[in-house]
Short mmCIF file of N, CA, C and O in Angstrom, two decimals:
data_model
loop_
_atom_site.label_atom_id
_atom_site.label_comp_id
_atom_site.label_asym_id
_atom_site.label_seq_id
_atom_site.Cartn_x
_atom_site.Cartn_y
_atom_site.Cartn_z
N MET A 221 -32.15 6.28 -80.77
CA MET A 221 -31.72 5.99 -82.43
C MET A 221 -32.40 4.81 -83.15
O MET A 221 -32.84 5.11 -84.22
N ASN A 222 -32.77 3.69 -82.51
CA ASN A 222 -33.42 2.51 -83.02
C ASN A 222 -34.43 2.57 -83.03
O ASN A 222 -35.57 1.95 -83.56
N ASN A 223 -35.73 3.55 -82.18
CA ASN A 223 -36.65 3.55 -82.42
C ASN A 223 -37.27 4.91 -82.89
O ASN A 223 -37.47 5.58 -82.30
N PRO A 224 -37.63 5.59 -83.94
CA PRO A 224 -37.56 6.68 -84.65
C PRO A 224 -39.31 7.27 -84.65
O PRO A 224 -39.48 7.94 -84.67
N ASP A 225 -39.99 6.07 -84.12
CA ASP A 225 -41.51 6.20 -83.74
C ASP A 225 -41.80 6.64 -82.72
O ASP A 225 -43.31 6.84 -82.58
N ILE A 226 -40.72 6.97 -81.60
CA ILE A 226 -41.26 7.33 -80.37
C ILE A 226 -41.44 8.84 -80.72
O ILE A 226 -41.14 9.25 -81.12
N ASN A 227 -42.19 9.12 -79.94
CA ASN A 227 -42.88 10.54 -80.11
C ASN A 227 -42.97 11.52 -78.89
O ASN A 227 -43.10 12.64 -78.72
N LEU A 228 -42.48 10.65 -77.62
CA LEU A 228 -42.43 11.25 -76.13
C LEU A 228 -41.53 10.61 -75.26
O LEU A 228 -41.66 9.15 -75.60
N ILE A 229 -40.68 11.51 -75.10
CA ILE A 229 -39.75 10.63 -73.89
C ILE A 229 -39.97 11.58 -72.44
O ILE A 229 -39.63 12.80 -72.42
N LEU A 230 -39.98 10.85 -71.34
CA LEU A 230 -39.88 11.18 -70.18
C LEU A 230 -38.63 10.89 -69.40
O LEU A 230 -37.85 9.60 -69.20
N LEU A 231 -37.86 12.33 -69.41
CA LEU A 231 -36.37 11.83 -69.31
C LEU A 231 -36.10 12.23 -67.68
O LEU A 231 -36.08 13.42 -67.32
N ASP A 232 -35.68 10.93 -66.89
CA ASP A 232 -34.75 11.54 -65.63
C ASP A 232 -33.77 12.47 -65.49
O ASP A 232 -33.01 11.85 -66.60
N ILE A 233 -33.69 13.80 -65.03
CA ILE A 233 -32.70 14.07 -65.00
C ILE A 233 -31.24 13.65 -64.31
O ILE A 233 -30.17 14.01 -64.69
N SER A 234 -31.72 13.59 -63.28
CA SER A 234 -30.79 12.37 -62.09
C SER A 234 -30.61 10.95 -62.92
O SER A 234 -31.43 10.27 -62.46
N MET A 235 -29.41 10.77 -63.22
CA MET A 235 -29.18 9.32 -63.58
C MET A 235 -27.78 8.80 -63.45
O MET A 235 -26.85 10.11 -63.35
N PRO A 236 -27.20 7.70 -63.10
CA PRO A 236 -25.94 7.29 -62.67
C PRO A 236 -24.80 7.77 -63.35
O PRO A 236 -23.77 8.46 -63.06
N GLU A 237 -24.64 7.80 -64.69
CA GLU A 237 -23.60 7.54 -65.65
C GLU A 237 -23.57 9.21 -66.06
O GLU A 237 -22.65 9.85 -66.48
N LEU A 238 -24.83 9.19 -67.00
CA LEU A 238 -25.45 10.17 -67.86
C LEU A 238 -25.89 11.04 -67.17
O LEU A 238 -27.36 10.69 -67.23
N ASP A 239 -25.95 12.56 -67.61
CA ASP A 239 -27.31 13.29 -66.34
C ASP A 239 -28.21 13.63 -67.71
O ASP A 239 -27.93 13.28 -68.85
N GLY A 240 -29.23 13.86 -67.22
CA GLY A 240 -30.66 13.84 -68.19
C GLY A 240 -30.22 14.96 -69.58
O GLY A 240 -30.82 15.09 -70.93
N TYR A 241 -29.69 16.10 -69.23
CA TYR A 241 -29.29 16.96 -69.57
C TYR A 241 -28.25 16.64 -70.93
O TYR A 241 -28.74 17.17 -71.77
N GLU A 242 -27.45 15.85 -70.96
CA GLU A 242 -26.52 15.26 -72.14
C GLU A 242 -27.30 14.46 -72.53
O GLU A 242 -26.84 14.53 -73.56
N VAL A 243 -28.13 13.42 -72.05
CA VAL A 243 -28.72 12.95 -72.92
C VAL A 243 -30.13 13.41 -73.70
O VAL A 243 -30.00 13.24 -74.76
N ALA A 244 -30.16 14.53 -73.43
CA ALA A 244 -31.43 15.49 -74.03
C ALA A 244 -30.69 16.26 -75.10
O ALA A 244 -31.21 15.67 -76.65
N ARG A 245 -29.32 16.88 -75.17
CA ARG A 245 -28.41 16.96 -76.02
C ARG A 245 -28.28 16.03 -77.29
O ARG A 245 -28.25 16.21 -78.38
N GLN A 246 -27.97 14.72 -76.84
CA GLN A 246 -27.82 13.53 -77.13
C GLN A 246 -28.73 13.24 -78.60
O GLN A 246 -28.63 13.14 -79.61
N ILE A 247 -29.93 13.23 -77.68
CA ILE A 247 -31.27 12.93 -78.53
C ILE A 247 -31.52 13.86 -79.69
O ILE A 247 -32.05 13.66 -80.64
N ARG A 248 -30.95 15.04 -79.31
CA ARG A 248 -31.54 16.47 -80.53
C ARG A 248 -30.71 16.26 -81.62
O ARG A 248 -31.08 16.63 -82.56
N LYS A 249 -29.85 15.34 -81.64
CA LYS A 249 -28.37 15.75 -82.41
C LYS A 249 -29.25 14.52 -83.91
O LYS A 249 -29.00 14.90 -84.95
N PHE A 250 -30.19 13.52 -83.32
CA PHE A 250 -30.64 12.62 -84.24
C PHE A 250 -32.17 13.08 -84.28
O PHE A 250 -32.41 12.25 -85.24
N ASN A 251 -32.83 13.48 -83.56
CA ASN A 251 -34.32 13.95 -83.66
C ASN A 251 -34.34 14.80 -82.66
O ASN A 251 -34.85 15.12 -81.45
N PRO A 252 -34.99 16.21 -83.92
CA PRO A 252 -35.27 17.25 -83.30
C PRO A 252 -36.59 17.44 -83.36
O PRO A 252 -36.80 18.55 -82.18
N ASN A 253 -37.24 16.37 -83.53
CA ASN A 253 -38.45 16.59 -83.20
C ASN A 253 -39.18 16.03 -82.11
O ASN A 253 -40.65 16.10 -81.60
N VAL A 254 -38.72 14.86 -81.53
CA VAL A 254 -39.34 14.16 -80.39
C VAL A 254 -39.73 15.29 -78.92
O VAL A 254 -39.11 16.34 -79.05
N VAL A 255 -40.76 15.04 -78.55
CA VAL A 255 -41.18 15.61 -77.29
C VAL A 255 -40.40 15.19 -76.01
O VAL A 255 -40.59 13.83 -75.83
N ILE A 256 -39.69 16.06 -75.79
CA ILE A 256 -38.95 15.18 -74.36
C ILE A 256 -39.37 16.30 -72.94
O ILE A 256 -39.25 17.45 -73.05
N ILE A 257 -39.85 15.42 -72.17
CA ILE A 257 -40.25 16.15 -71.06
C ILE A 257 -39.08 15.81 -69.84
O ILE A 257 -39.27 14.36 -69.53
N ALA A 258 -38.70 16.84 -69.39
CA ALA A 258 -37.76 16.28 -68.13
C ALA A 258 -38.28 16.56 -67.08
O ALA A 258 -39.29 16.90 -66.56
N GLN A 259 -38.13 15.42 -66.02
CA GLN A 259 -38.75 14.76 -64.85
C GLN A 259 -37.71 14.73 -64.01
O GLN A 259 -36.50 14.09 -63.81
N THR A 260 -37.68 15.70 -62.73
CA THR A 260 -36.83 15.82 -61.64
C THR A 260 -37.81 16.15 -60.30
O THR A 260 -38.24 16.95 -60.66
N ALA A 261 -36.77 16.10 -59.24
CA ALA A 261 -36.81 16.12 -57.70
C ALA A 261 -36.57 17.58 -57.81
O ALA A 261 -37.40 18.34 -57.15
N LEU A 262 -35.13 18.42 -58.57
CA LEU A 262 -35.05 19.39 -58.68
C LEU A 262 -35.81 20.31 -59.46
O LEU A 262 -36.22 20.03 -60.72
N ALA A 263 -36.83 21.41 -58.96
CA ALA A 263 -37.61 22.02 -59.59
C ALA A 263 -37.29 23.75 -59.29
O ALA A 263 -38.26 24.13 -59.46
N SER A 264 -36.30 23.89 -59.01
CA SER A 264 -35.93 25.48 -59.49
C SER A 264 -35.95 26.21 -60.52
O SER A 264 -35.86 25.35 -61.54
N SER A 265 -35.99 27.44 -60.64
CA SER A 265 -36.25 27.67 -62.26
C SER A 265 -34.70 27.55 -62.85
O SER A 265 -34.74 27.56 -63.92
N ARG A 266 -33.76 27.66 -62.32
CA ARG A 266 -32.52 27.41 -62.83
C ARG A 266 -32.34 25.88 -63.48
O ARG A 266 -32.00 25.70 -64.53
N ASP A 267 -33.13 25.03 -62.63
CA ASP A 267 -33.31 23.48 -62.74
C ASP A 267 -33.95 23.69 -64.29
O ASP A 267 -33.67 22.56 -65.36
N ILE A 268 -35.07 24.49 -64.26
CA ILE A 268 -35.93 24.07 -65.47
C ILE A 268 -35.23 24.74 -66.76
O ILE A 268 -35.34 24.39 -67.69
N GLU A 269 -34.37 25.84 -66.72
CA GLU A 269 -34.11 26.50 -67.71
C GLU A 269 -32.88 25.76 -67.95
O GLU A 269 -32.70 25.49 -69.23
N LEU A 270 -32.04 24.98 -67.43
CA LEU A 270 -31.00 24.26 -67.78
C LEU A 270 -31.63 23.13 -68.45
O LEU A 270 -31.12 22.42 -69.77
N ALA A 271 -32.72 22.35 -68.30
CA ALA A 271 -33.63 21.41 -69.12
C ALA A 271 -34.23 21.84 -70.40
O ALA A 271 -33.55 21.06 -71.51
N LEU A 272 -34.52 22.87 -70.44
CA LEU A 272 -34.86 23.62 -71.55
C LEU A 272 -33.69 24.02 -72.54
O LEU A 272 -33.34 23.93 -73.81
N GLU A 273 -32.47 24.63 -71.86
CA GLU A 273 -31.40 25.11 -72.89
C GLU A 273 -30.67 23.24 -73.40
O GLU A 273 -30.43 23.71 -74.39
N ALA A 274 -31.13 22.39 -72.89
CA ALA A 274 -30.08 21.30 -73.28
C ALA A 274 -31.13 20.81 -74.37
O ALA A 274 -30.72 19.44 -74.97
N GLY A 275 -32.58 20.97 -74.25
CA GLY A 275 -33.47 20.72 -75.54
C GLY A 275 -34.70 20.04 -75.18
O GLY A 275 -35.06 19.48 -75.89
N CYS A 276 -35.08 19.82 -73.93
CA CYS A 276 -36.19 19.43 -73.28
C CYS A 276 -37.44 20.41 -73.72
O CYS A 276 -37.17 21.49 -73.89
N ASN A 277 -38.60 20.16 -74.10
CA ASN A 277 -39.61 21.13 -74.83
C ASN A 277 -40.20 21.26 -73.12
O ASN A 277 -40.77 22.23 -72.88
N ASP A 278 -40.28 20.49 -72.26
CA ASP A 278 -40.72 20.81 -70.81
C ASP A 278 -40.74 20.17 -69.53
O ASP A 278 -39.53 19.53 -69.86
N HIS A 279 -40.90 20.54 -68.32
CA HIS A 279 -40.62 20.30 -66.93
C HIS A 279 -41.72 19.44 -66.44
O HIS A 279 -42.28 20.02 -66.70
N ILE A 280 -41.41 18.58 -65.55
CA ILE A 280 -42.51 18.03 -64.46
C ILE A 280 -41.52 17.75 -63.55
O ILE A 280 -40.50 16.98 -63.45
N ALA A 281 -42.41 17.81 -62.23
CA ALA A 281 -41.35 17.66 -60.85
C ALA A 281 -41.77 16.21 -60.39
O ALA A 281 -43.02 16.28 -60.77
N LYS A 282 -40.72 15.77 -59.49
CA LYS A 282 -41.49 14.46 -58.75
C LYS A 282 -41.55 14.56 -57.65
O LYS A 282 -41.16 15.68 -57.04
N PRO A 283 -42.27 14.23 -56.60
CA PRO A 283 -43.30 12.59 -57.72
C PRO A 283 -43.84 13.82 -58.56
O PRO A 283 -44.74 14.39 -58.54
N VAL A 284 -44.35 12.86 -59.64
CA VAL A 284 -45.30 13.15 -61.05
C VAL A 284 -46.83 13.17 -60.42
O VAL A 284 -47.24 11.99 -60.20
N ASN A 285 -47.48 14.22 -60.82
CA ASN A 285 -48.83 14.03 -60.69
C ASN A 285 -49.59 13.86 -61.59
O ASN A 285 -48.84 14.11 -62.96
N ILE A 286 -50.09 12.73 -61.76
CA ILE A 286 -50.68 12.40 -63.38
C ILE A 286 -51.59 13.18 -63.95
O ILE A 286 -51.51 13.35 -65.21
N HIS A 287 -52.13 14.45 -63.23
CA HIS A 287 -53.49 14.92 -63.71
C HIS A 287 -52.21 16.07 -64.38
O HIS A 287 -52.72 16.48 -65.78
N ALA A 288 -51.27 16.53 -63.88
CA ALA A 288 -50.09 17.24 -64.43
C ALA A 288 -49.60 17.02 -65.49
O ALA A 288 -49.53 17.29 -66.74
N LEU A 289 -49.73 15.69 -65.76
CA LEU A 289 -48.49 14.91 -66.67
C LEU A 289 -49.82 14.91 -67.76
O LEU A 289 -49.30 15.37 -69.02
N LYS A 290 -50.99 14.33 -67.36
CA LYS A 290 -51.42 14.59 -68.75
C LYS A 290 -52.10 15.74 -69.18
O LYS A 290 -51.95 15.79 -70.53
N LEU A 291 -52.19 16.95 -68.50
CA LEU A 291 -52.09 18.23 -69.03
C LEU A 291 -50.82 18.66 -70.29
O LEU A 291 -50.72 19.07 -71.06
N LEU A 292 -49.78 18.45 -69.53
CA LEU A 292 -48.78 18.28 -70.14
C LEU A 292 -48.30 17.80 -71.66
O LEU A 292 -48.06 18.03 -72.36
N ILE A 293 -49.24 16.50 -71.49
CA ILE A 293 -48.55 15.66 -73.05
C ILE A 293 -49.96 16.22 -73.60
O ILE A 293 -49.54 16.22 -75.03
N LEU A 294 -51.09 16.88 -73.06
CA LEU A 294 -52.39 17.13 -73.84
C LEU A 294 -51.37 18.51 -74.76
O LEU A 294 -51.84 19.02 -75.78
N LYS A 295 -50.57 19.21 -74.11
CA LYS A 295 -50.19 20.40 -74.74
C LYS A 295 -49.01 20.30 -76.22
O LYS A 295 -49.37 21.18 -76.74
N TYR A 296 -49.03 19.11 -75.89
CA TYR A 296 -48.07 19.18 -77.13
C TYR A 296 -48.40 18.16 -78.20
O TYR A 296 -48.21 17.77 -79.50
N PHE A 297 -50.01 17.20 -77.92
CA PHE A 297 -50.30 16.49 -78.73
C PHE A 297 -51.98 17.09 -78.83
O PHE A 297 -52.36 17.09 -77.93
N ASP A 298 -52.48 16.25 -80.07
CA ASP A 298 -53.76 17.16 -80.26
C ASP A 298 -54.85 16.26 -79.32
O ASP A 298 -55.75 16.50 -78.83
N LYS A 299 -54.55 14.73 -79.30
CA LYS A 299 -55.64 13.71 -78.81
C LYS A 299 -54.87 13.05 -77.19
O LYS A 299 -53.57 12.50 -77.58
N PHE A 300 -55.13 12.65 -76.64
CA PHE A 300 -54.65 11.84 -75.46
C PHE A 300 -55.21 10.17 -75.64
O PHE A 300 -56.35 10.54 -75.51
N GLU A 301 -54.59 9.06 -75.84
CA GLU A 301 -54.61 8.36 -76.34
C GLU A 301 -54.58 7.11 -74.88
O GLU A 301 -53.38 7.52 -74.31
#
């Protein structure tokens, strides 16, 4: 909330206190436009579906492949800086 100029969030789904699904839901309450990419070692179709339902725009599996991440970012932004 304190950084409204952020346009991309790489969100780990497995966190100790609050899971990434809930974090995505909370972010969407105050920022419906930021791109949220869920990152997790869990890559089943159900895990991806849960991430999208929570408000994530997309999903990438860990370990993150840098080429795949660049392609995913290009999907949402006109240029890659």
